[in-house]
Short mmCIF file of C-alpha atoms and ligand atoms in Angstrom, two decimals:
data_model
loop_
_atom_site.label_atom_id
_atom_site.label_comp_id
_atom_site.label_asym_id
_atom_site.label_seq_id
_atom_site.Cartn_x
_atom_site.Cartn_y
_atom_site.Cartn_z
CA MET A 56 0.00 0.00 0.00
CA ARG A 57 1.06 3.63 -0.43
CA ALA A 58 1.97 5.82 2.55
CA LEU A 59 3.57 9.20 3.28
CA VAL A 60 6.87 8.35 4.92
CA TYR A 61 9.30 10.46 6.99
CA ARG A 62 12.73 10.64 5.33
CA GLY A 63 14.43 13.43 7.30
CA HIS A 64 14.50 17.21 7.57
CA LYS A 65 11.67 18.62 5.40
CA ARG A 66 11.48 15.31 3.53
CA VAL A 67 8.24 13.37 3.33
CA GLU A 68 7.91 10.92 0.45
CA ILE A 69 5.19 8.76 -0.99
CA GLU A 70 6.36 5.14 -0.83
CA ASN A 71 5.14 1.57 -0.92
CA VAL A 72 5.10 0.03 2.56
CA PRO A 73 3.92 -3.40 3.80
CA ASP A 74 0.11 -3.68 3.86
CA ALA A 75 -1.51 -2.86 7.22
CA GLN A 76 -3.24 -5.73 9.03
CA VAL A 77 -5.54 -6.15 12.02
CA PRO A 78 -2.93 -5.52 14.75
CA ALA A 79 -4.43 -7.55 17.63
CA PRO A 80 -7.63 -9.45 18.57
CA ASP A 81 -9.19 -6.14 19.73
CA GLY A 82 -7.96 -4.18 16.68
CA ALA A 83 -9.33 -3.30 13.25
CA LEU A 84 -8.14 -2.63 9.72
CA VAL A 85 -9.44 0.63 8.24
CA ARG A 86 -9.14 1.56 4.56
CA THR A 87 -8.74 5.35 4.55
CA THR A 88 -10.92 7.66 2.46
CA ASN A 89 -9.41 10.99 3.61
CA PHE A 90 -6.73 12.32 5.93
CA ALA A 91 -5.27 15.68 6.89
CA ILE A 92 -1.88 17.14 7.78
CA CYS A 93 -1.53 18.41 11.37
CA GLY A 94 0.73 21.01 12.99
CA SER A 95 2.01 18.08 15.07
CA ASP A 96 3.28 16.40 11.87
CA LEU A 97 5.38 19.53 11.29
CA HIS A 98 7.39 19.13 14.52
CA GLY A 99 9.11 16.06 13.08
CA TYR A 100 9.10 17.46 9.55
CA HIS A 101 10.98 20.71 10.18
CA GLY A 102 12.84 19.71 13.32
CA PRO A 103 16.32 18.15 13.53
CA VAL A 104 16.55 14.76 11.77
CA ASN A 105 15.27 12.00 14.04
CA GLU A 106 17.14 8.86 12.91
CA GLU A 107 14.79 6.57 14.82
CA ARG A 108 11.77 7.82 12.92
CA ILE A 109 13.21 7.57 9.40
CA GLY A 110 10.97 5.29 7.34
CA ASN A 111 7.94 5.76 9.62
CA THR A 112 4.51 6.60 8.27
CA MET A 113 3.35 10.14 9.06
CA GLY A 114 -0.01 11.40 10.23
CA HIS A 115 -2.84 10.68 12.65
CA GLU A 116 -5.99 12.42 11.30
CA ALA A 117 -7.86 9.89 9.15
CA ILE A 118 -11.33 8.66 8.32
CA GLY A 119 -12.25 5.54 6.35
CA GLU A 120 -14.14 2.29 6.10
CA VAL A 121 -13.63 -0.70 8.38
CA VAL A 122 -12.42 -3.66 6.32
CA GLU A 123 -11.87 -6.26 9.03
CA VAL A 124 -12.09 -6.53 12.83
CA GLY A 125 -10.40 -8.86 15.33
CA PRO A 126 -12.45 -11.48 17.27
CA GLU A 127 -12.61 -9.37 20.46
CA VAL A 128 -14.12 -6.28 18.80
CA ARG A 129 -17.73 -5.76 19.92
CA ARG A 130 -19.05 -2.35 18.81
CA ILE A 131 -17.37 -1.80 15.42
CA ARG A 132 -18.29 -3.85 12.33
CA PRO A 133 -16.81 -4.25 8.84
CA GLY A 134 -18.34 -1.68 6.50
CA ASP A 135 -18.64 1.00 9.23
CA HIS A 136 -17.71 4.52 8.12
CA VAL A 137 -15.38 5.69 10.90
CA ALA A 138 -13.16 8.47 12.22
CA VAL A 139 -9.92 7.20 13.81
CA SER A 140 -8.93 8.91 17.06
CA ALA A 141 -5.46 10.45 16.87
CA VAL A 142 -4.86 9.34 20.45
CA VAL A 143 -5.32 5.70 21.27
CA GLY A 144 -5.05 3.80 24.54
CA CYS A 145 -5.42 0.17 25.57
CA GLY A 146 -9.21 0.64 25.72
CA ARG A 147 -9.42 -1.45 28.92
CA CYS A 148 -7.93 0.55 31.83
CA GLU A 149 -10.01 2.86 34.01
CA GLU A 150 -8.79 5.96 32.15
CA CYS A 151 -9.67 4.56 28.71
CA GLN A 152 -13.06 3.41 30.01
CA SER A 153 -13.66 7.03 31.10
CA LEU A 154 -12.71 8.07 27.52
CA ILE A 155 -9.52 9.84 28.70
CA THR A 156 -7.23 7.83 26.43
CA ALA A 157 -4.36 10.32 26.80
CA ARG A 158 -3.98 9.03 30.37
CA CYS A 159 -4.01 5.34 29.40
CA ALA A 160 -2.24 3.35 32.12
CA ASN A 161 -1.01 0.69 29.69
CA SER A 162 0.41 2.31 26.57
CA GLU A 163 3.49 4.36 25.96
CA THR A 164 2.98 5.80 22.48
CA ARG A 165 -0.43 7.36 22.46
CA VAL A 166 -0.50 9.33 19.23
CA LEU A 167 -1.36 6.95 16.41
CA ASN A 168 1.35 7.81 13.88
CA LEU A 169 0.09 5.70 10.98
CA GLY A 170 -2.61 7.89 9.53
CA GLN A 171 -1.32 9.01 6.13
CA ALA A 172 -1.57 5.68 4.33
CA GLU A 173 -4.10 3.77 2.24
CA ALA A 174 -4.96 1.62 5.28
CA ILE A 175 -4.42 1.78 9.05
CA ALA A 176 -3.97 -0.92 11.69
CA VAL A 177 -6.11 0.47 14.53
CA PRO A 178 -5.50 -0.83 18.07
CA ALA A 179 -8.35 -1.11 20.60
CA ALA A 180 -10.93 -0.51 17.87
CA ASP A 181 -13.98 -0.19 20.14
CA SER A 182 -12.29 2.67 21.98
CA SER A 183 -10.39 4.27 19.06
CA LEU A 184 -13.09 4.53 16.39
CA LEU A 185 -16.12 6.79 16.04
CA GLN A 186 -18.90 5.54 13.75
CA ILE A 187 -19.48 8.75 11.79
CA PRO A 188 -23.06 9.77 12.63
CA ASP A 189 -25.65 11.17 10.19
CA GLY A 190 -25.36 14.92 9.84
CA VAL A 191 -21.56 14.94 10.22
CA THR A 192 -19.67 15.51 6.95
CA ASP A 193 -16.40 13.83 6.01
CA GLU A 194 -14.47 17.08 6.49
CA GLN A 195 -15.98 17.53 9.95
CA ALA A 196 -15.23 13.88 10.79
CA VAL A 197 -11.54 14.40 9.93
CA LEU A 198 -11.48 17.34 12.35
CA LEU A 199 -13.05 15.13 15.06
CA THR A 200 -10.01 12.81 14.96
CA ASP A 201 -7.81 15.43 16.61
CA ILE A 202 -7.85 19.19 16.27
CA LEU A 203 -11.50 20.02 16.95
CA PRO A 204 -11.32 18.10 20.25
CA THR A 205 -7.91 19.73 20.89
CA GLY A 206 -9.13 23.30 20.40
CA TYR A 207 -12.20 22.44 22.47
CA LYS A 208 -10.03 20.94 25.22
CA GLY A 209 -8.21 24.29 25.33
CA VAL A 210 -11.50 26.12 25.64
CA ARG A 211 -12.95 23.75 28.26
CA GLY A 212 -9.73 23.95 30.25
CA ALA A 213 -9.87 27.76 30.28
CA ASP A 214 -13.24 27.70 32.12
CA ILE A 215 -14.73 30.52 30.06
CA GLN A 216 -17.47 32.34 31.97
CA PRO A 217 -20.21 34.44 30.31
CA GLY A 218 -18.86 37.97 29.85
CA GLY A 219 -15.27 36.83 30.39
CA THR A 220 -12.31 37.99 28.32
CA VAL A 221 -10.53 35.40 26.18
CA ALA A 222 -7.24 35.29 24.27
CA VAL A 223 -6.21 32.50 21.90
CA VAL A 224 -2.49 32.49 21.15
CA GLY A 225 -1.88 30.94 17.71
CA ALA A 226 -4.55 31.13 14.99
CA GLY A 227 -3.44 28.06 13.04
CA PRO A 228 -5.83 25.10 12.66
CA VAL A 229 -5.94 24.30 16.39
CA GLY A 230 -6.27 27.98 17.32
CA GLN A 231 -9.14 28.32 14.83
CA MET A 232 -10.96 25.43 16.54
CA ALA A 233 -10.43 27.10 19.95
CA LEU A 234 -11.55 30.50 18.67
CA GLU A 235 -14.75 29.13 17.14
CA THR A 236 -15.78 27.04 20.16
CA SER A 237 -14.86 29.78 22.66
CA PHE A 238 -17.82 31.82 21.37
CA LEU A 239 -20.19 29.05 22.60
CA PHE A 240 -19.51 30.19 26.17
CA GLY A 241 -20.63 33.83 25.86
CA PRO A 242 -17.36 35.76 26.25
CA SER A 243 -17.36 39.58 26.05
CA LYS A 244 -14.17 39.75 23.97
CA VAL A 245 -12.01 37.17 22.19
CA PHE A 246 -8.52 38.16 21.06
CA ALA A 247 -6.70 36.14 18.38
CA ILE A 248 -2.90 36.45 18.44
CA ASP A 249 -0.80 35.28 15.48
CA GLN A 250 1.70 36.69 13.01
CA VAL A 251 0.18 35.45 9.75
CA PRO A 252 -2.25 38.10 8.43
CA TYR A 253 -4.63 35.79 6.53
CA ARG A 254 -5.06 33.54 9.61
CA LEU A 255 -5.92 36.62 11.66
CA GLU A 256 -8.46 37.66 9.00
CA GLU A 257 -10.10 34.24 9.32
CA ALA A 258 -10.26 34.76 13.11
CA GLU A 259 -11.78 38.20 12.59
CA ARG A 260 -14.55 36.66 10.46
CA LEU A 261 -15.51 34.62 13.55
CA GLY A 262 -15.80 37.81 15.59
CA ALA A 263 -12.38 37.78 17.24
CA ILE A 264 -10.18 40.86 17.69
CA PRO A 265 -6.97 40.24 15.69
CA ILE A 266 -3.56 41.03 17.19
CA ASP A 267 -0.63 40.76 14.78
CA ALA A 268 2.44 39.86 16.83
CA SER A 269 4.71 40.73 13.89
CA GLN A 270 3.48 44.35 14.03
CA VAL A 271 2.83 45.08 17.72
CA ASP A 272 3.86 43.75 21.12
CA PRO A 273 0.89 41.39 21.63
CA VAL A 274 1.01 41.56 25.43
CA GLU A 275 0.90 45.37 25.44
CA ALA A 276 -1.86 45.37 22.81
CA VAL A 277 -4.08 43.05 24.87
CA LEU A 278 -3.39 44.93 28.12
CA ASP A 279 -4.28 48.21 26.36
CA GLN A 280 -7.61 46.82 25.22
CA THR A 281 -8.54 45.29 28.59
CA GLY A 282 -7.96 48.30 30.85
CA GLY A 283 -4.54 46.95 31.81
CA LYS A 284 -5.98 43.74 33.26
CA GLY A 285 -5.33 41.11 30.56
CA CYS A 286 -7.65 38.17 29.86
CA GLN A 287 -9.26 35.84 32.39
CA HIS A 288 -9.24 32.88 29.97
CA VAL A 289 -6.23 32.19 27.78
CA ILE A 290 -5.71 29.30 25.37
CA GLU A 291 -2.21 28.60 24.07
CA ALA A 292 -2.54 26.85 20.67
CA ALA A 293 0.96 26.99 19.16
CA GLY A 294 3.61 25.52 21.50
CA PRO A 295 6.90 27.46 21.10
CA GLN A 296 8.55 29.37 23.94
CA ALA A 297 7.55 32.70 22.37
CA THR A 298 3.81 31.93 22.32
CA VAL A 299 3.82 30.35 25.79
CA ARG A 300 5.41 33.61 27.06
CA ILE A 301 2.73 35.66 25.30
CA ALA A 302 0.03 33.42 26.82
CA PHE A 303 1.30 33.97 30.38
CA GLY A 304 1.85 37.67 29.59
CA VAL A 305 -1.76 38.35 28.56
CA LEU A 306 -3.23 36.32 31.45
CA ALA A 307 -5.10 38.37 34.08
CA HIS A 308 -4.57 37.92 37.83
CA GLY A 309 -6.66 34.96 38.96
CA GLY A 310 -7.02 33.80 35.35
CA THR A 311 -6.79 30.35 33.77
CA LEU A 312 -4.30 29.41 31.06
CA SER A 313 -5.06 26.25 29.13
CA GLN A 314 -2.24 25.12 26.84
CA VAL A 315 -2.82 22.66 24.02
CA GLY A 316 0.09 23.76 21.81
CA ALA A 317 2.76 21.06 21.98
CA THR A 318 6.08 22.25 23.35
CA THR A 319 8.94 20.24 21.87
CA ASP A 320 11.82 22.29 23.31
CA PRO A 321 13.23 20.50 26.39
CA GLU A 322 14.96 23.74 27.45
CA MET A 323 11.74 25.75 27.60
CA THR A 324 11.41 27.73 30.81
CA ILE A 325 8.55 29.30 32.71
CA ASN A 326 9.31 32.00 35.31
CA LEU A 327 7.29 30.66 38.24
CA MET A 328 8.52 33.45 40.51
CA ALA A 329 7.00 36.10 38.26
CA LEU A 330 3.78 34.09 37.99
CA PHE A 331 3.37 33.39 41.70
CA SER A 332 1.65 36.71 42.42
CA LYS A 333 -0.82 36.15 39.57
CA ASP A 334 -2.67 33.45 41.54
CA LEU A 335 -3.30 31.60 38.29
CA THR A 336 -4.46 28.19 37.13
CA TYR A 337 -2.42 26.43 34.42
CA ARG A 338 -3.53 23.35 32.50
CA VAL A 339 -1.53 21.58 29.80
CA GLY A 340 -1.77 18.23 28.07
CA LEU A 341 -2.52 15.87 25.24
CA VAL A 342 -6.06 15.61 23.89
CA SER A 343 -8.37 12.61 24.35
CA PRO A 344 -10.59 13.02 21.27
CA GLN A 345 -13.06 10.37 22.50
CA TYR A 346 -13.82 12.46 25.58
CA ALA A 347 -15.02 15.39 23.47
CA TRP A 348 -17.02 13.46 20.84
CA PRO A 349 -20.31 13.29 22.81
CA GLU A 350 -20.30 17.11 23.13
CA LEU A 351 -18.97 18.02 19.69
CA VAL A 352 -21.08 15.70 17.51
CA PRO A 353 -24.42 17.40 18.40
CA LEU A 354 -22.87 20.86 17.87
CA LEU A 355 -21.92 19.77 14.34
CA GLN A 356 -25.26 18.10 13.63
CA GLU A 357 -27.19 21.18 14.81
CA GLY A 358 -25.03 23.48 12.69
CA LYS A 359 -23.80 25.44 15.74
CA ILE A 360 -20.17 25.26 14.58
CA HIS A 361 -18.67 25.13 11.08
CA PRO A 362 -15.05 24.12 11.64
CA GLU A 363 -14.73 22.69 8.09
CA ARG A 364 -14.26 26.32 6.93
CA ILE A 365 -10.52 25.85 7.66
CA PHE A 366 -9.97 23.34 4.80
CA THR A 367 -8.29 25.60 2.26
CA HIS A 368 -6.66 22.85 0.16
CA HIS A 369 -7.74 19.40 -1.12
CA LEU A 370 -4.92 17.47 -2.76
CA PRO A 371 -4.40 13.93 -4.02
CA MET A 372 -2.22 11.83 -1.71
CA SER A 373 0.41 11.77 -4.47
CA ASP A 374 0.84 15.55 -3.86
CA GLY A 375 1.33 14.94 -0.11
CA PRO A 376 4.98 16.09 -0.13
CA ARG A 377 3.86 19.36 -1.73
CA GLY A 378 1.05 19.64 0.85
CA TYR A 379 3.63 19.45 3.66
CA GLU A 380 5.83 22.08 2.06
CA MET A 381 2.92 24.44 1.55
CA PHE A 382 1.52 23.96 5.09
CA ASP A 383 4.97 24.43 6.64
CA ASN A 384 5.72 27.60 4.64
CA ARG A 385 2.16 28.97 5.09
CA GLU A 386 1.93 29.50 1.33
CA ASP A 387 -1.18 30.29 -0.67
CA GLY A 388 -3.39 31.15 2.30
CA VAL A 389 -3.16 27.60 3.68
CA ILE A 390 -4.84 26.75 6.94
CA LYS A 391 -5.61 23.02 6.66
CA VAL A 392 -4.73 20.51 3.93
CA MET A 393 -6.91 17.47 3.17
CA LEU A 394 -5.42 14.54 1.22
CA ASP A 395 -7.29 11.98 -0.85
CA PRO A 396 -5.70 8.50 -0.69
CA THR A 397 -7.60 7.26 -3.74
CA ARG A 398 -5.72 9.68 -5.98
P1 NAD B 446 0.34 25.57 13.18
O1 NAD B 446 1.80 25.45 13.30
O2 NAD B 446 -0.23 25.77 11.82
O3 NAD B 446 -0.22 26.74 14.12
C1 NAD B 446 0.56 27.51 14.97
C2 NAD B 446 0.19 28.99 14.78
O4 NAD B 446 0.93 29.75 15.74
C3 NAD B 446 0.60 29.49 13.39
O5 NAD B 446 -0.49 30.12 12.73
C4 NAD B 446 1.76 30.46 13.69
O6 NAD B 446 1.79 31.57 12.79
C5 NAD B 446 1.45 30.90 15.12
N1 NAD B 446 2.68 31.33 15.79
C6 NAD B 446 3.84 30.64 15.93
N2 NAD B 446 4.75 31.38 16.58
C7 NAD B 446 4.16 32.57 16.86
C8 NAD B 446 4.60 33.75 17.52
N3 NAD B 446 5.83 33.87 18.03
N4 NAD B 446 3.72 34.77 17.65
C9 NAD B 446 2.47 34.68 17.14
N5 NAD B 446 1.99 33.57 16.51
C10 NAD B 446 2.84 32.53 16.36
O7 NAD B 446 -0.21 24.24 13.80
P2 NAD B 446 -1.62 23.68 14.41
O8 NAD B 446 -2.03 22.52 13.58
O9 NAD B 446 -2.59 24.75 14.66
O10 NAD B 446 -1.08 23.11 15.78
C11 NAD B 446 -0.75 23.97 16.84
C12 NAD B 446 -0.08 23.22 17.97
O11 NAD B 446 -1.01 22.31 18.57
C13 NAD B 446 1.11 22.35 17.53
O12 NAD B 446 2.14 22.49 18.50
C14 NAD B 446 0.55 20.95 17.59
O13 NAD B 446 1.56 19.99 17.81
C15 NAD B 446 -0.35 21.07 18.76
N6 NAD B 446 -1.35 20.01 18.92
C16 NAD B 446 -1.55 19.56 20.19
C17 NAD B 446 -2.48 18.59 20.44
C18 NAD B 446 -2.72 18.14 21.85
O14 NAD B 446 -3.17 17.01 22.04
N7 NAD B 446 -2.49 18.97 22.86
C19 NAD B 446 -3.23 18.05 19.38
C20 NAD B 446 -3.03 18.54 18.07
C21 NAD B 446 -2.07 19.54 17.87
ZN1 ZN B 447 -3.07 16.22 14.73
#
């Protein structure tokens, strides 16, 4: 089967790899019909070469059709049209049973890095797969595998109260999901902080106040527009040291910062002494998509959110390497790239 494979710094190639198979008695084989490229795929792509990962399949945001299930699978059947959770657990421990797969007690690698291929070997199928319900489109289902639950986790973690002030740092795909769902909680103001003008324009269309960090000091700009107080609810949706600093900088005293951006720099520092007097709450962690599905599916079915607006590019899988390049360089107004494995 064909897959997009990691070959080193800024090198993803389309290659033939061994066919995927049902990985265990509780697993399933899914033939993909669509998958997307995530900001998390870019960490490996533009970072230093990781020798251990050379030859690995990229990606973790796929939907498809179940081809075969193992003998222990109960809920999922061949022929089901499914979304594959980006984060998978053993499906049996207390945490997985509570749908918080990111805290699985029994697995080490929790992000399913197999998604950008013609077929996927899905572990713990009953816990990892969502049967795509009526009223949810394929584009929306791809977003349910990872970034819609991630943006929503950021929002939930920030405890937005009606009338509260919100800032979302990073207006990439994950930031867009956080911006859109933050409005469900009745905030008075939502700031979007980024440095890519067209992403800020997209945020503005949602009703957010754009702050261009390449033009102004974003912390000063937010303080100016909040009477010097900052925001009570801040969502960090990018990950680097610079955006984590901005997120703490715009946070009001007594506020809550919820970080979903993935920090990959082991040297990153947070000045706890400076933060002590802020009396703040800080949450950070990996998403458990399953946990958010029961809340997000009805919002999609009732038309209360339209996250599929972020798909700016649809490409055949054979153009996957070009899709990576474009997404990484933020060319051509790209926000999210969808790939079609049948082409
Ligand atoms: P992305 O890289 O497209 O988005 C990041 C955005 O932040 C970009 O628009 C960029 O312009 C902006 N940005 C970067 N540095 C900035 C700076 N100094 N000032 C202002 N803006 C800046 O990627 P994405 O797909 O939106 O993903 C965002 C992050 O979320 C990534 O780190 C990804 O790994 C992470 N992620 C986490 C989870 C989780 O489970 N917590 C799940 C999915 C993705
Ligand atoms: Zn992802």
